[in-house]
Amino acid sequence: MAEKELKKPAPPRHIAIIMDGNGRWAKKRGLPRTAGHSAGGEAFRRTANYCRTLGVEYLTVYAFSTENWKRSEEEVSGIMRLLTKYLQEALRDMEKNHVRFRFFGDLSRLNPKLRKLCLDAQSRSDEYHEVQVNFCLNYGGRDEIIRGIQAYVRDVQAGKADVNALTETGFSAYLDSAGIPDPELVIRPSGEMRISNFLPWQTVYSEFVFMDVLWPDFSPEDLDKAIEEYHRRNRRFGGA
Ligand code: FPP
């Protein structure tokens, strides 16, 4: 057993998750969709804690997409309330949990209170290195690339960048994920097999693991299973 534990390969450095299936989880129980998101928030806490235990360096989660504004006012404000509460608690418990926060997405459309909480969480957690959570909030992959192009063109116009010298690595520095390695593993629970505008630039070489479990039921054992699947594929196809 001890020997088996010792031989366990290192987990991926960066895991990204599409937290899907909250609505169906609630519907199965006759509960409002917001109750599903609330249970999804708990699943996120469990997963982030487990990632820290495993030594995963980066966990990127899709919490709210640029398309999610089309949902009912009640559902959108329910998710925003949950995120606000979560970040208030995270700021309160920061010295105990040592989670580092980053936010991907266009925060300008969030309400000012939530936006300030995001910025505070990001700046106040900058010194921590145990696990970094990247929250995708009002995030869309195409939107991220467009915002990156806008920032890059502004630098070209200001004479700070040379258009003939642009490289893939150079452009990556204009994305929300600047400085963060690409995810090796992307997990989508709930049985859907799409990437839904999630990290299109960063996932060109990622392994995708699709699972039937609904996100609120996602457990540490499910994360173990996804990591095992990742290592199986890696052993078969990886390496030079
Ligand atoms: C997708 O499930 C999930 C979302 C659009 C929201 C995700 C938000 C959370 C998990 C809450 C975030 C809060 C914290 C504290 C992390 P869905 O509603 O599309 O599910 P369905 O496909 O079954 O309808």
XYZ file of C-alpha atoms and ligand atoms in Angstrom:
264
model
C 0.000 0.000 0.000
C 2.743 2.400 1.073
C 4.723 1.390 -1.992
C 1.680 1.980 -4.200
C 1.216 5.420 -2.650
C 4.851 6.244 -3.282
C 4.531 5.284 -6.916
C 1.463 7.441 -7.475
C 2.391 9.814 -10.293
C 2.307 13.527 -9.625
C -1.074 15.135 -10.414
C -1.344 17.583 -13.308
C -0.046 21.047 -12.394
C -3.172 22.695 -13.753
C -6.721 21.287 -13.787
C -9.640 23.160 -15.352
C -13.284 22.292 -14.646
C -16.602 23.216 -16.274
C -18.925 23.084 -13.250
C -21.971 21.799 -15.114
C -25.174 20.080 -14.035
C -26.320 22.257 -11.127
C -29.731 22.890 -12.710
C -30.402 19.211 -13.399
C -29.267 18.262 -9.893
C -31.821 20.706 -8.437
C -34.593 19.635 -10.819
C -34.159 15.969 -9.856
C -34.846 17.015 -6.266
C -37.715 19.386 -7.036
C -35.590 22.337 -5.854
C -35.063 25.764 -7.444
C -32.018 26.084 -9.746
C -30.346 28.373 -7.206
C -30.250 25.464 -4.741
C -28.277 23.557 -7.381
C -25.781 26.400 -7.682
C -25.468 26.539 -3.920
C -24.659 22.799 -3.817
C -22.288 23.469 -6.748
C -20.507 26.044 -4.600
C -19.972 23.363 -1.931
C -18.617 20.993 -4.574
C -16.203 23.730 -5.590
C -14.951 24.133 -1.984
C -14.436 20.360 -1.643
C -12.602 20.210 -4.933
C -10.363 23.207 -4.245
C -9.404 21.783 -0.824
C -8.668 18.413 -2.354
C -6.548 20.001 -5.089
C -4.492 21.696 -2.390
C -4.046 18.346 -0.590
C -2.906 16.727 -3.831
C -0.475 19.509 -4.646
C -2.277 20.700 -7.786
C -0.876 24.185 -8.443
C -3.720 25.738 -10.467
C -7.457 25.049 -10.495
C -9.456 26.992 -13.075
C -13.250 26.894 -12.773
C -15.960 28.162 -15.092
C -18.293 29.946 -12.677
C -20.171 32.313 -15.034
C -19.907 32.642 -18.804
C -20.504 35.616 -21.079
C -23.575 33.659 -22.286
C -24.987 33.022 -18.795
C -26.533 36.551 -18.660
C -29.324 35.107 -20.848
C -30.632 33.146 -17.854
C -33.467 34.476 -15.717
C -32.813 37.554 -13.572
C -33.525 35.407 -10.511
C -30.931 32.770 -11.442
C -28.258 35.320 -12.400
C -28.673 37.276 -9.181
C -28.674 34.000 -7.199
C -25.290 33.036 -8.677
C -23.904 36.559 -8.066
C -25.088 36.396 -4.437
C -23.372 33.040 -3.959
C -20.133 34.318 -5.422
C -20.287 37.440 -3.260
C -20.815 35.351 -0.128
C -18.054 32.958 -1.100
C -15.525 35.758 -1.688
C -16.461 37.518 1.558
C -15.794 34.249 3.411
C -12.605 33.630 1.430
C -11.307 37.081 2.385
C -12.212 36.436 6.023
C -10.477 33.018 6.070
C -7.577 33.950 3.833
C -4.859 33.564 6.455
C -6.088 30.072 7.289
C -6.686 28.739 3.783
C -3.787 30.247 1.855
C -5.638 30.037 -1.470
C -4.399 32.420 -4.136
C -7.108 33.926 -6.353
C -7.075 35.146 -9.927
C -10.046 36.104 -12.075
C -10.446 35.451 -15.780
C -13.121 37.318 -17.697
C -14.420 40.825 -18.199
C -15.117 41.981 -14.650
C -16.377 45.393 -15.834
C -19.922 44.037 -16.217
C -20.129 42.705 -12.649
C -21.779 44.802 -9.973
C -19.273 47.132 -8.262
C -19.430 45.292 -4.922
C -18.599 41.915 -6.457
C -15.951 43.456 -8.691
C -14.252 45.023 -5.660
C -14.343 41.698 -3.804
C -12.647 40.044 -6.796
C -9.918 42.684 -6.930
C -9.401 42.544 -3.143
C -9.231 38.740 -3.151
C -6.711 38.874 -5.994
C -4.430 41.458 -4.415
C -4.669 40.179 -0.824
C -3.942 36.552 -1.770
C -0.991 37.325 -3.996
C 1.529 36.104 -1.418
C 0.052 32.571 -1.181
C 1.376 29.682 -3.218
C -0.382 26.519 -2.021
C -3.039 26.400 -4.717
C -4.182 29.093 -7.121
C -7.861 29.232 -8.041
C -8.646 30.989 -11.301
C -12.315 31.948 -11.283
C -13.790 32.478 -14.737
C -16.435 35.164 -14.218
C -18.239 36.792 -17.129
C -15.725 34.753 -19.077
C -15.858 33.697 -22.716
C -12.853 32.306 -24.545
C -13.498 34.290 -27.706
C -14.100 37.424 -25.654
C -10.760 36.833 -23.883
C -8.976 36.600 -27.248
C -10.681 39.778 -28.535
C -9.736 41.669 -25.352
C -6.182 40.332 -25.782
C -6.056 41.564 -29.381
C -7.315 44.993 -28.311
C -4.612 45.260 -25.644
C -1.970 44.054 -28.099
C -3.006 46.541 -30.808
C -2.887 49.358 -28.250
C 0.716 48.322 -27.480
C 1.558 48.243 -31.203
C 0.067 51.727 -31.627
C 2.043 52.973 -28.653
C 5.245 51.554 -30.158
C 5.611 49.005 -27.319
C 5.146 45.912 -29.521
C 6.402 44.965 -32.978
C 3.770 43.242 -35.107
C 6.376 41.274 -37.076
C 7.827 39.838 -33.884
C 4.570 38.434 -32.466
C 4.825 34.823 -31.249
C 2.335 32.463 -29.594
C 4.111 32.892 -26.260
C 4.201 36.647 -26.723
C 0.460 36.823 -27.401
C -0.312 34.574 -24.388
C 0.871 37.424 -22.174
C -2.148 39.481 -23.333
C -4.664 36.865 -22.168
C -6.346 36.601 -18.758
C -4.191 33.511 -18.157
C -0.899 35.419 -18.638
C 1.944 33.674 -16.815
C -0.064 30.523 -15.993
C 0.821 27.190 -17.640
C -1.882 25.674 -19.874
C -4.139 23.106 -18.181
C -3.046 19.518 -18.783
C -6.498 18.235 -17.808
C -10.004 19.622 -18.427
C -12.929 17.954 -16.676
C -16.567 18.403 -17.664
C -19.089 16.608 -15.478
C -22.809 16.180 -16.259
C -22.476 14.157 -19.460
C -22.211 17.082 -21.892
C -19.327 16.838 -24.349
C -18.644 20.413 -25.403
C -16.093 23.008 -24.366
C -18.622 25.874 -24.396
C -16.186 28.735 -25.044
C -13.938 27.649 -22.138
C -10.210 28.365 -22.542
C -10.016 27.724 -26.317
C -6.485 29.165 -26.601
C -5.123 27.342 -23.540
C -6.575 23.848 -24.141
C -5.236 22.988 -27.597
C -3.124 20.155 -26.087
C -5.185 19.394 -22.980
C -6.680 15.995 -22.180
C -10.472 16.188 -21.811
C -12.283 13.934 -19.363
C -16.086 13.938 -19.583
C -17.947 12.404 -16.652
C -21.607 11.591 -16.024
C -21.712 12.859 -12.427
C -23.597 16.147 -11.914
C -21.312 18.879 -10.548
C -22.947 19.203 -7.070
C -22.227 15.459 -6.539
C -18.610 15.731 -7.719
C -16.372 14.207 -5.033
C -12.624 13.810 -4.363
C -13.014 10.224 -5.668
C -14.300 11.622 -8.974
C -11.261 13.878 -9.188
C -9.021 10.848 -8.499
C -10.780 8.972 -11.324
C -10.277 11.858 -13.756
C -6.594 12.126 -12.816
C -6.164 8.346 -13.246
C -7.737 8.586 -16.703
C -5.383 11.456 -17.520
C -2.351 9.377 -16.501
C -3.583 6.357 -18.485
C -3.849 8.487 -21.619
C -0.550 10.157 -20.915
C 1.204 6.810 -20.589
C -0.259 5.640 -23.903
C 0.261 8.766 -25.997
C 2.527 11.115 -24.124
C 6.194 11.787 -24.367
C 8.560 12.033 -27.255
C -23.725 25.212 -14.912
O -24.787 24.371 -14.473
C -23.305 26.057 -13.806
C -23.348 27.432 -13.817
C -23.821 28.221 -14.957
C -22.953 28.213 -12.621
C -21.807 27.648 -11.852
C -21.796 28.315 -10.558
C -21.519 27.717 -9.409
C -21.061 26.304 -9.261
C -21.637 28.492 -8.175
C -20.390 29.256 -8.007
C -20.189 29.553 -6.647
C -19.035 29.321 -6.024
C -18.940 29.704 -4.635
C -17.878 28.666 -6.684
P -26.182 24.502 -15.195
O -27.012 25.475 -14.446
O -25.945 24.820 -16.639
O -26.770 23.055 -15.048
P -27.766 22.329 -16.074
O -26.972 22.106 -17.330
O -28.095 21.061 -15.367
O -28.930 23.241 -16.264
